[in-house]
């Protein structure tokens, strides 16, 4: 089995839920970037105080920009530490506006064949609407909605992904089975 298995995509795409299902079915560990990211960020100078100051002056968009170099570093670190696991990235860990950061992450992810983008639909607008409805269950922050729309429309995820799985109307178990079958098929071709 081609491990690690990496899941990328916007917020509320189901990365963590599907990642847990895949890990259980394959009897391997699962690691969520959102659970470990700040420990990696701190390795290269991340400061909660700086984040807070930026947030107060520039809002969520400022904090998002502050996180980007730390996110690129965290991609490298999680893959060093969790070589035999299912890893679900935070939504921002696969989207980069800065070309140098994007190229750094692209180079880091290039060797990994089991890299899946999860989206509700092939239609971007439909994906945005579905994800917006899911997000409304956890927040009413308009900045978060705008950012998630950006994650869907930005080309980074589609460029990085080796495969895309559309999840609309499918259970997490079904998506996990589809992912595992896809990995097995690609292994038999190699």
Tab-separated table of C-alpha atoms in Angstrom:
chain	number	residue	atom	x	y	z
A	1	UNK	CA	0.000	0.000	0.000
A	2	UNK	CA	1.345	3.409	-1.006
A	3	UNK	CA	1.759	5.158	2.324
A	4	UNK	CA	1.424	7.852	3.536
A	5	UNK	CA	-2.048	8.556	2.210
A	6	UNK	CA	-2.623	12.320	2.094
A	7	UNK	CA	-5.996	14.089	1.961
A	8	UNK	CA	-6.271	17.723	0.915
A	9	UNK	CA	-9.191	20.046	0.241
A	10	UNK	CA	-11.208	22.964	1.563
A	11	UNK	CA	-12.807	23.238	4.995
A	12	UNK	CA	-15.655	20.799	5.667
A	13	UNK	CA	-14.742	18.603	2.682
A	14	UNK	CA	-14.599	15.554	4.979
A	15	UNK	CA	-10.834	15.061	5.086
A	16	UNK	CA	-10.593	14.106	8.762
A	17	UNK	CA	-13.699	11.908	8.742
A	18	UNK	CA	-12.649	10.034	5.597
A	19	UNK	CA	-9.045	9.864	6.837
A	20	UNK	CA	-10.192	8.147	10.018
A	21	UNK	CA	-12.226	5.623	7.979
A	22	UNK	CA	-9.293	4.846	5.665
A	23	UNK	CA	-6.920	4.444	8.620
A	24	UNK	CA	-9.329	2.092	10.384
A	25	UNK	CA	-9.903	-0.015	7.253
A	26	UNK	CA	-6.136	-0.302	6.616
A	27	UNK	CA	-5.228	-0.625	10.308
A	28	UNK	CA	-2.699	2.221	10.157
A	29	UNK	CA	-2.439	5.442	12.198
A	30	UNK	CA	-4.230	8.634	11.230
A	31	UNK	CA	-2.854	12.124	11.840
A	32	UNK	CA	-4.741	15.356	11.409
A	33	UNK	CA	-2.570	18.373	10.575
A	34	UNK	CA	-4.892	20.585	12.617
A	35	UNK	CA	-3.892	18.648	15.751
A	36	UNK	CA	-0.108	18.980	15.287
A	37	UNK	CA	0.422	22.111	13.210
A	38	UNK	CA	1.223	24.600	15.961
A	39	UNK	CA	3.997	22.403	17.368
A	40	UNK	CA	5.627	22.461	13.909
A	41	UNK	CA	5.009	26.189	13.491
A	42	UNK	CA	6.793	26.896	16.782
A	43	UNK	CA	9.904	25.056	15.531
A	44	UNK	CA	10.551	27.960	13.146
A	45	UNK	CA	9.472	30.910	15.282
A	46	UNK	CA	5.679	31.024	15.265
A	47	UNK	CA	4.332	33.255	18.031
A	48	UNK	CA	0.754	33.273	19.346
A	49	UNK	CA	1.341	36.845	20.507
A	50	UNK	CA	2.334	37.958	17.001
A	51	UNK	CA	-0.650	36.101	15.564
A	52	UNK	CA	-2.947	37.876	18.015
A	53	UNK	CA	-1.469	41.303	17.228
A	54	UNK	CA	-1.857	40.700	13.496
A	55	UNK	CA	-5.406	39.468	14.032
A	56	UNK	CA	-6.324	42.594	15.987
A	57	UNK	CA	-4.894	44.916	13.317
A	58	UNK	CA	-5.590	43.031	10.096
A	59	UNK	CA	-8.302	40.509	10.958
A	60	UNK	CA	-8.472	36.900	9.867
A	61	UNK	CA	-6.915	37.596	6.450
A	62	UNK	CA	-3.806	38.970	8.157
A	63	UNK	CA	-3.507	35.896	10.354
A	64	UNK	CA	-3.961	33.667	7.314
A	65	UNK	CA	-1.062	35.430	5.568
A	66	UNK	CA	1.067	35.109	8.724
A	67	UNK	CA	0.470	31.331	8.825
A	68	UNK	CA	1.538	30.595	5.234
A	69	UNK	CA	5.321	30.079	5.678
A	70	UNK	CA	4.602	28.009	8.792
A	71	UNK	CA	2.080	25.911	6.881
A	72	UNK	CA	4.595	25.120	4.136
A	73	UNK	CA	7.112	24.039	6.772
A	74	UNK	CA	4.486	21.917	8.555
A	75	UNK	CA	3.810	19.970	5.332
A	76	UNK	CA	7.444	18.892	5.246
A	77	UNK	CA	7.515	18.068	8.951
A	78	UNK	CA	4.335	16.003	9.101
A	79	UNK	CA	5.564	13.854	6.217
A	80	UNK	CA	8.876	13.301	8.005
A	81	UNK	CA	7.153	12.299	11.216
A	82	UNK	CA	4.149	10.312	9.937
A	83	UNK	CA	5.547	8.126	7.146
A	84	UNK	CA	3.139	5.227	7.666
A	85	UNK	CA	-0.168	6.985	8.259
A	86	UNK	CA	-3.207	8.607	6.742
A	87	UNK	CA	-2.655	12.368	6.952
A	88	UNK	CA	-5.391	14.946	6.519
A	89	UNK	CA	-4.129	18.454	5.850
A	90	UNK	CA	-5.737	21.599	7.148
A	91	UNK	CA	-7.480	23.450	4.322
A	92	UNK	CA	-4.738	26.084	4.030
A	93	UNK	CA	-1.843	23.623	3.975
A	94	UNK	CA	-2.341	22.923	0.274
A	95	UNK	CA	-3.227	26.429	-0.977
A	96	UNK	CA	-0.485	29.024	-1.525
A	97	UNK	CA	-0.721	32.432	-3.113
A	98	UNK	CA	3.076	32.913	-2.925
A	99	UNK	CA	4.617	30.980	-5.836
A	100	UNK	CA	7.816	30.197	-3.909
A	101	UNK	CA	5.894	28.651	-1.021
A	102	UNK	CA	3.715	26.740	-3.478
A	103	UNK	CA	6.768	25.377	-5.312
A	104	UNK	CA	8.311	24.337	-1.997
A	105	UNK	CA	5.173	22.375	-1.058
A	106	UNK	CA	4.807	20.976	-4.581
A	107	UNK	CA	8.374	19.657	-4.415
A	108	UNK	CA	7.737	18.146	-0.966
A	109	UNK	CA	4.568	16.376	-2.161
A	110	UNK	CA	5.836	15.247	-5.577
A	111	UNK	CA	6.992	11.749	-4.472
A	112	UNK	CA	3.654	10.862	-2.873
A	113	UNK	CA	1.227	9.055	-5.182
A	114	UNK	CA	-1.596	8.594	-2.661
A	115	UNK	CA	-2.534	12.274	-2.563
A	116	UNK	CA	-6.284	12.859	-2.811
A	117	UNK	CA	-8.288	16.050	-3.176
A	118	UNK	CA	-11.763	15.763	-1.639
A	119	UNK	CA	-14.492	17.988	-3.062
A	120	UNK	CA	-18.261	17.634	-2.971
A	121	UNK	CA	-18.659	18.102	-6.737
A	122	UNK	CA	-16.789	18.641	-9.993
A	123	UNK	CA	-18.816	21.842	-10.299
A	124	UNK	CA	-16.975	24.494	-8.280
A	125	UNK	CA	-20.049	26.584	-7.554
A	126	UNK	CA	-21.949	23.537	-6.329
A	127	UNK	CA	-18.975	22.598	-4.112
A	128	UNK	CA	-18.906	26.121	-2.679
A	129	UNK	CA	-22.631	25.978	-1.888
A	130	UNK	CA	-22.418	22.547	-0.228
A	131	UNK	CA	-19.375	23.525	1.821
A	132	UNK	CA	-21.002	26.835	2.784
A	133	UNK	CA	-24.005	24.918	4.166
A	134	UNK	CA	-21.694	22.648	6.168
A	135	UNK	CA	-19.693	25.593	7.496
A	136	UNK	CA	-22.865	27.382	8.596
A	137	UNK	CA	-23.345	24.598	11.133
A	138	UNK	CA	-20.106	25.614	12.899
A	139	UNK	CA	-19.617	29.349	12.201
A	140	UNK	CA	-21.292	32.476	10.880
A	141	UNK	CA	-17.983	34.227	10.127
A	142	UNK	CA	-18.175	35.700	6.625
A	143	UNK	CA	-14.357	35.791	6.379
A	144	UNK	CA	-14.282	31.998	6.810
A	145	UNK	CA	-16.883	31.554	4.037
A	146	UNK	CA	-14.845	33.790	1.695
A	147	UNK	CA	-11.639	31.942	2.517
A	148	UNK	CA	-13.206	28.542	1.867
A	149	UNK	CA	-14.533	29.793	-1.484
A	150	UNK	CA	-10.945	30.846	-2.232
A	151	UNK	CA	-9.742	27.333	-1.318
A	152	UNK	CA	-12.185	25.794	-3.807
A	153	UNK	CA	-11.355	28.183	-6.647
A	154	UNK	CA	-7.587	28.455	-6.185
A	155	UNK	CA	-5.595	26.140	-8.507
A	156	UNK	CA	-3.181	24.850	-5.824
A	157	UNK	CA	-5.273	21.858	-4.710
A	158	UNK	CA	-5.966	20.669	-8.248
A	159	UNK	CA	-2.293	21.066	-9.172
A	160	UNK	CA	-1.034	19.146	-6.136
A	161	UNK	CA	-3.609	16.327	-6.112
A	162	UNK	CA	-2.796	13.064	-7.858
A	163	UNK	CA	-6.492	12.131	-7.762
A	164	UNK	CA	-9.753	13.912	-6.968
A	165	UNK	CA	-12.708	12.220	-5.317
A	166	UNK	CA	-16.128	13.845	-5.452
A	167	UNK	CA	-18.105	13.098	-2.309
A	168	UNK	CA	-21.627	14.469	-2.899
A	169	UNK	CA	-24.199	11.874	-1.922
A	170	UNK	CA	-21.589	9.405	-0.651
A	171	UNK	CA	-20.979	8.247	2.902
A	172	UNK	CA	-17.518	8.584	4.443
A	173	UNK	CA	-17.230	4.773	4.299
A	174	UNK	CA	-17.986	4.768	0.571
A	175	UNK	CA	-15.420	7.507	-0.088
A	176	UNK	CA	-12.825	5.613	1.988
A	177	UNK	CA	-13.477	2.402	0.026
A	178	UNK	CA	-13.196	4.319	-3.265
A	179	UNK	CA	-9.871	5.775	-2.131
A	180	UNK	CA	-8.459	2.399	-1.057
A	181	UNK	CA	-9.598	0.768	-4.304
A	182	UNK	CA	-7.948	3.571	-6.288
A	183	UNK	CA	-4.659	3.039	-4.442
A	184	UNK	CA	-4.786	-0.723	-5.024
A	185	UNK	CA	-5.527	-0.204	-8.720
A	186	UNK	CA	-2.597	2.178	-9.158
A	187	UNK	CA	-0.294	-0.270	-7.336
A	188	UNK	CA	-1.283	-3.093	-9.675
A	189	UNK	CA	-0.467	-0.872	-12.681
A	190	UNK	CA	3.010	-0.090	-11.295
